Amino acid sequence: MAGKFITIEGSEGVGKSTNIEFISKYLKSRDITTLETREPGGTKIAEEIRQLLLTTKGETVPEIAELLLFFAARSFHVENLIKPAINQGHYVICDRFSDATVAYQGYGRGFNIQDINTIASWVHEKMQPDLTILLDAPAEIGMQRAKQRGTMDRMESEDISFYERVRNGYLTLASEHKERFVVIDASQALKSVQTEIAFHLDVLLT
């Protein structure tokens, strides 16, 4: 029996890691086998590409190279981890997917969104998440939380206007794909966030 593909989206500081752990435990309590993964990353080569993307190494990363590296990592991730796990009946819980590329490189960097969608169709064809949980918070709140975590990586070091564009991109995607997106206010108390997440997981399981 095929599994499900659940993605968690949102900008910096919205609590994705904490809530992915909650989702995994919630599903396991219902005897569902889960696999937690992330983008970019998930496989050995994809994790190596992640390091190229998130560290500067003294060389400028051209924006087009950034876009293509995200998709290169995603190709390894989809073919070598996500698809096999779903086919084995696992529920794959992924920290970001192609929606992030549209939000960050499309709305954030200004790349043509149709071009991004075309590349996405090459990389993972018609494969889409069964459920996308967008943890939403004002950019200022997210960045304050991210700074409290410590050292910022390359993708966490843009000016606030970039993250405002990313947030607007995410909200636009959510309005365009209501069949799979749910938007949760990540600025509220964690217990309230997780109560909402549990509700939407129950809907998915019915």
mmCIF file of C-alpha atoms in Angstrom:
data_model
loop_
_atom_site.group_PDB
_atom_site.id
_atom_site.type_symbol
_atom_site.label_atom_id
_atom_site.label_comp_id
_atom_site.label_asym_id
_atom_site.label_seq_id
_atom_site.Cartn_x
_atom_site.Cartn_y
_atom_site.Cartn_z
ATOM 1 C CA MET A 1 0.000 0.000 0.000
ATOM 2 C CA ALA A 2 1.480 3.345 -1.047
ATOM 3 C CA GLY A 3 2.389 5.853 1.622
ATOM 4 C CA LYS A 4 1.866 9.606 1.715
ATOM 5 C CA PHE A 5 4.059 12.630 1.063
ATOM 6 C CA ILE A 6 3.782 15.465 3.595
ATOM 7 C CA THR A 7 5.801 18.663 3.193
ATOM 8 C CA ILE A 8 6.386 21.367 5.763
ATOM 9 C CA GLU A 9 7.009 24.806 4.323
ATOM 10 C CA GLY A 10 7.797 28.235 5.700
ATOM 11 C CA SER A 11 10.517 30.819 5.978
ATOM 12 C CA GLU A 12 13.227 30.951 8.627
ATOM 13 C CA GLY A 13 12.277 30.709 12.282
ATOM 14 C CA VAL A 14 8.738 29.334 11.942
ATOM 15 C CA GLY A 15 9.394 26.086 13.816
ATOM 16 C CA LYS A 16 9.610 23.559 11.009
ATOM 17 C CA SER A 17 12.044 21.194 12.753
ATOM 18 C CA THR A 18 10.091 21.149 16.022
ATOM 19 C CA ASN A 19 6.828 20.449 14.249
ATOM 20 C CA ILE A 20 8.268 17.797 11.941
ATOM 21 C CA GLU A 21 9.278 15.904 15.077
ATOM 22 C CA PHE A 22 5.715 16.335 16.393
ATOM 23 C CA ILE A 23 4.190 15.098 13.116
ATOM 24 C CA SER A 24 6.412 12.018 13.091
ATOM 25 C CA LYS A 25 5.514 11.109 16.673
ATOM 26 C CA TYR A 26 1.810 11.747 16.013
ATOM 27 C CA LEU A 27 1.768 9.430 13.009
ATOM 28 C CA LYS A 28 3.838 6.750 14.746
ATOM 29 C CA SER A 29 1.306 6.770 17.593
ATOM 30 C CA ARG A 30 -1.179 5.608 14.946
ATOM 31 C CA ASP A 31 1.113 2.770 13.821
ATOM 32 C CA ILE A 32 2.242 4.587 10.686
ATOM 33 C CA THR A 33 5.845 4.179 9.536
ATOM 34 C CA THR A 34 7.430 7.563 8.877
ATOM 35 C CA LEU A 35 10.549 8.895 7.233
ATOM 36 C CA GLU A 36 11.790 12.373 8.111
ATOM 37 C CA THR A 37 13.929 14.143 5.530
ATOM 38 C CA ARG A 38 14.869 17.623 4.346
ATOM 39 C CA GLU A 39 15.674 19.777 1.346
ATOM 40 C CA PRO A 40 18.208 20.292 0.105
ATOM 41 C CA GLY A 41 19.516 16.972 1.320
ATOM 42 C CA GLY A 42 18.187 13.569 2.240
ATOM 43 C CA THR A 43 20.776 11.466 0.405
ATOM 44 C CA LYS A 44 24.587 11.465 0.498
ATOM 45 C CA ILE A 45 25.056 13.442 -2.713
ATOM 46 C CA ALA A 46 22.109 15.752 -2.009
ATOM 47 C CA GLU A 47 23.631 16.556 1.387
ATOM 48 C CA GLU A 48 26.911 17.437 -0.308
ATOM 49 C CA ILE A 49 25.018 19.806 -2.614
ATOM 50 C CA ARG A 50 23.383 21.281 0.502
ATOM 51 C CA GLN A 51 26.796 22.235 1.821
ATOM 52 C CA LEU A 52 27.578 24.017 -1.442
ATOM 53 C CA LEU A 53 24.333 25.962 -1.188
ATOM 54 C CA LEU A 54 24.459 26.979 2.467
ATOM 55 C CA THR A 55 28.128 27.925 2.841
ATOM 56 C CA THR A 56 29.940 30.687 0.950
ATOM 57 C CA LYS A 57 33.454 29.147 0.731
ATOM 58 C CA GLY A 58 34.702 32.557 -0.410
ATOM 59 C CA GLU A 59 33.051 32.375 -3.832
ATOM 60 C CA THR A 60 29.875 34.074 -4.967
ATOM 61 C CA VAL A 61 27.032 31.668 -5.770
ATOM 62 C CA PRO A 62 25.307 32.927 -8.947
ATOM 63 C CA GLU A 63 21.534 32.975 -8.521
ATOM 64 C CA ILE A 64 21.011 30.669 -11.509
ATOM 65 C CA ALA A 65 23.510 28.194 -10.020
ATOM 66 C CA GLU A 66 21.592 28.326 -6.735
ATOM 67 C CA LEU A 67 18.339 27.497 -8.528
ATOM 68 C CA LEU A 68 19.841 24.613 -10.492
ATOM 69 C CA LEU A 69 21.668 23.176 -7.480
ATOM 70 C CA PHE A 70 18.404 23.011 -5.529
ATOM 71 C CA PHE A 71 16.843 21.007 -8.334
ATOM 72 C CA ALA A 72 19.918 18.805 -8.756
ATOM 73 C CA ALA A 73 19.738 17.897 -5.063
ATOM 74 C CA ARG A 74 15.985 17.349 -5.393
ATOM 75 C CA SER A 75 16.486 14.902 -8.256
ATOM 76 C CA PHE A 76 18.702 12.659 -6.109
ATOM 77 C CA HIS A 77 16.291 13.060 -3.207
ATOM 78 C CA VAL A 78 13.135 12.148 -5.127
ATOM 79 C CA GLU A 79 14.510 9.205 -7.065
ATOM 80 C CA ASN A 80 16.718 7.640 -4.413
ATOM 81 C CA LEU A 81 14.764 8.285 -1.209
ATOM 82 C CA ILE A 82 11.275 9.797 -1.445
ATOM 83 C CA LYS A 83 9.707 7.634 -4.160
ATOM 84 C CA PRO A 84 11.091 4.320 -2.822
ATOM 85 C CA ALA A 85 9.895 5.157 0.699
ATOM 86 C CA ILE A 86 6.369 6.058 -0.459
ATOM 87 C CA ASN A 87 6.205 2.901 -2.561
ATOM 88 C CA GLN A 88 7.096 0.906 0.561
ATOM 89 C CA GLY A 89 4.122 2.441 2.388
ATOM 90 C CA HIS A 90 5.991 5.027 4.461
ATOM 91 C CA TYR A 91 4.694 8.503 5.223
ATOM 92 C CA VAL A 92 7.503 10.797 4.116
ATOM 93 C CA ILE A 93 7.709 14.061 6.071
ATOM 94 C CA CYS A 94 9.894 16.526 4.203
ATOM 95 C CA ASP A 95 11.283 19.854 5.375
ATOM 96 C CA ARG A 96 10.520 21.885 2.207
ATOM 97 C CA PHE A 97 10.110 20.826 -1.419
ATOM 98 C CA SER A 98 9.554 22.564 -4.773
ATOM 99 C CA ASP A 99 7.174 25.106 -3.222
ATOM 100 C CA ALA A 100 10.226 26.464 -1.417
ATOM 101 C CA THR A 101 12.020 26.967 -4.716
ATOM 102 C CA VAL A 102 9.063 28.918 -6.102
ATOM 103 C CA ALA A 103 8.900 31.027 -2.921
ATOM 104 C CA TYR A 104 12.646 31.643 -2.518
ATOM 105 C CA GLN A 105 14.036 31.668 -6.045
ATOM 106 C CA GLY A 106 10.814 32.776 -7.767
ATOM 107 C CA TYR A 107 9.264 35.370 -5.472
ATOM 108 C CA GLY A 108 12.446 36.051 -3.495
ATOM 109 C CA ARG A 109 15.073 36.174 -6.274
ATOM 110 C CA GLY A 110 12.741 37.116 -9.121
ATOM 111 C CA PHE A 111 13.136 34.092 -11.407
ATOM 112 C CA ASN A 112 10.282 33.381 -13.794
ATOM 113 C CA ILE A 113 7.903 31.092 -11.925
ATOM 114 C CA GLN A 114 6.769 29.261 -15.052
ATOM 115 C CA ASP A 115 10.412 28.409 -15.772
ATOM 116 C CA ILE A 116 10.760 27.022 -12.232
ATOM 117 C CA ASN A 117 7.606 24.962 -12.665
ATOM 118 C CA THR A 118 8.941 23.598 -15.954
ATOM 119 C CA ILE A 119 12.151 22.425 -14.298
ATOM 120 C CA ALA A 120 10.095 20.941 -11.458
ATOM 121 C CA SER A 121 8.063 18.954 -13.991
ATOM 122 C CA TRP A 122 11.314 17.531 -15.395
ATOM 123 C CA VAL A 123 12.674 16.622 -11.974
ATOM 124 C CA HIS A 124 9.621 15.062 -10.324
ATOM 125 C CA GLU A 125 7.005 15.033 -13.105
ATOM 126 C CA LYS A 126 3.482 15.149 -11.620
ATOM 127 C CA MET A 127 4.532 14.108 -8.133
ATOM 128 C CA GLN A 128 3.104 16.528 -5.556
ATOM 129 C CA PRO A 129 2.679 16.399 -1.783
ATOM 130 C CA ASP A 130 -0.527 14.883 -0.419
ATOM 131 C CA LEU A 131 -0.454 17.591 2.266
ATOM 132 C CA THR A 132 1.581 20.786 2.515
ATOM 133 C CA ILE A 133 1.614 22.504 5.905
ATOM 134 C CA LEU A 134 2.676 26.147 5.613
ATOM 135 C CA LEU A 135 3.878 27.535 8.929
ATOM 136 C CA ASP A 136 3.342 31.248 8.472
ATOM 137 C CA ALA A 137 4.647 34.169 10.513
ATOM 138 C CA PRO A 138 5.653 37.765 9.772
ATOM 139 C CA ALA A 139 9.207 37.934 8.455
ATOM 140 C CA GLU A 140 10.357 40.010 11.430
ATOM 141 C CA ILE A 141 9.262 37.364 13.919
ATOM 142 C CA GLY A 142 10.821 34.543 11.936
ATOM 143 C CA MET A 143 14.162 36.262 11.577
ATOM 144 C CA GLN A 144 14.282 37.176 15.269
ATOM 145 C CA ARG A 145 13.791 33.515 16.134
ATOM 146 C CA ALA A 146 16.371 32.393 13.554
ATOM 147 C CA LYS A 147 18.972 34.786 14.981
ATOM 148 C CA GLN A 148 18.391 33.393 18.470
ATOM 149 C CA ARG A 149 19.435 29.939 17.207
ATOM 150 C CA GLY A 150 22.978 31.177 16.569
ATOM 151 C CA THR A 151 25.105 31.249 13.412
ATOM 152 C CA MET A 152 23.160 32.068 10.242
ATOM 153 C CA ASP A 153 23.859 30.187 6.990
ATOM 154 C CA ARG A 154 23.987 31.808 3.542
ATOM 155 C CA MET A 155 20.250 31.427 2.902
ATOM 156 C CA GLU A 156 19.434 32.967 6.295
ATOM 157 C CA SER A 157 21.528 36.076 5.703
ATOM 158 C CA GLU A 158 19.363 38.113 3.296
ATOM 159 C CA ASP A 159 17.724 41.435 4.154
ATOM 160 C CA ILE A 160 14.209 41.470 5.594
ATOM 161 C CA SER A 161 12.590 42.516 2.315
ATOM 162 C CA PHE A 162 13.726 39.212 0.771
ATOM 163 C CA TYR A 163 11.921 37.197 3.437
ATOM 164 C CA GLU A 164 8.822 39.362 3.066
ATOM 165 C CA ARG A 165 8.747 38.464 -0.634
ATOM 166 C CA VAL A 166 9.249 34.806 0.241
ATOM 167 C CA ARG A 167 6.346 34.908 2.688
ATOM 168 C CA ASN A 168 4.092 36.570 0.129
ATOM 169 C CA GLY A 169 5.111 33.887 -2.363
ATOM 170 C CA TYR A 170 4.180 31.121 0.039
ATOM 171 C CA LEU A 171 0.795 32.687 0.763
ATOM 172 C CA THR A 172 0.157 33.052 -2.962
ATOM 173 C CA LEU A 173 0.971 29.376 -3.502
ATOM 174 C CA ALA A 174 -1.360 28.416 -0.662
ATOM 175 C CA SER A 175 -4.211 30.358 -2.242
ATOM 176 C CA GLU A 176 -3.527 28.740 -5.630
ATOM 177 C CA HIS A 177 -3.313 25.166 -4.314
ATOM 178 C CA LYS A 178 -5.981 24.941 -1.649
ATOM 179 C CA GLU A 179 -6.470 21.244 -2.383
ATOM 180 C CA ARG A 180 -3.204 20.408 -0.571
ATOM 181 C CA PHE A 181 -2.088 23.516 1.351
ATOM 182 C CA VAL A 182 -3.071 24.397 4.899
ATOM 183 C CA VAL A 183 -1.809 27.626 6.442
ATOM 184 C CA ILE A 184 -1.095 27.690 10.187
ATOM 185 C CA ASP A 185 -0.223 30.801 12.180
ATOM 186 C CA ALA A 186 3.238 29.960 13.496
ATOM 187 C CA SER A 187 3.376 33.072 15.684
ATOM 188 C CA GLN A 188 0.865 31.565 18.137
ATOM 189 C CA ALA A 189 1.730 29.274 21.036
ATOM 190 C CA LEU A 190 3.344 25.975 20.020
ATOM 191 C CA LYS A 191 0.517 23.952 21.590
ATOM 192 C CA SER A 192 -2.012 25.782 19.415
ATOM 193 C CA VAL A 193 0.117 25.208 16.316
ATOM 194 C CA GLN A 194 0.332 21.497 17.016
ATOM 195 C CA THR A 195 -3.385 21.192 17.753
ATOM 196 C CA GLU A 196 -4.057 22.571 14.268
ATOM 197 C CA ILE A 197 -1.463 20.277 12.710
ATOM 198 C CA ALA A 198 -3.041 17.246 14.400
ATOM 199 C CA PHE A 199 -6.453 18.211 13.024
ATOM 200 C CA HIS A 200 -5.149 18.327 9.448
ATOM 201 C CA LEU A 201 -3.277 15.049 9.884
ATOM 202 C CA ASP A 202 -6.516 13.423 11.024
ATOM 203 C CA VAL A 203 -8.235 14.733 7.894
ATOM 204 C CA LEU A 204 -5.471 13.218 5.760
ATOM 205 C CA LEU A 205 -5.843 9.864 7.531
ATOM 206 C CA THR A 206 -9.606 9.610 7.061
#
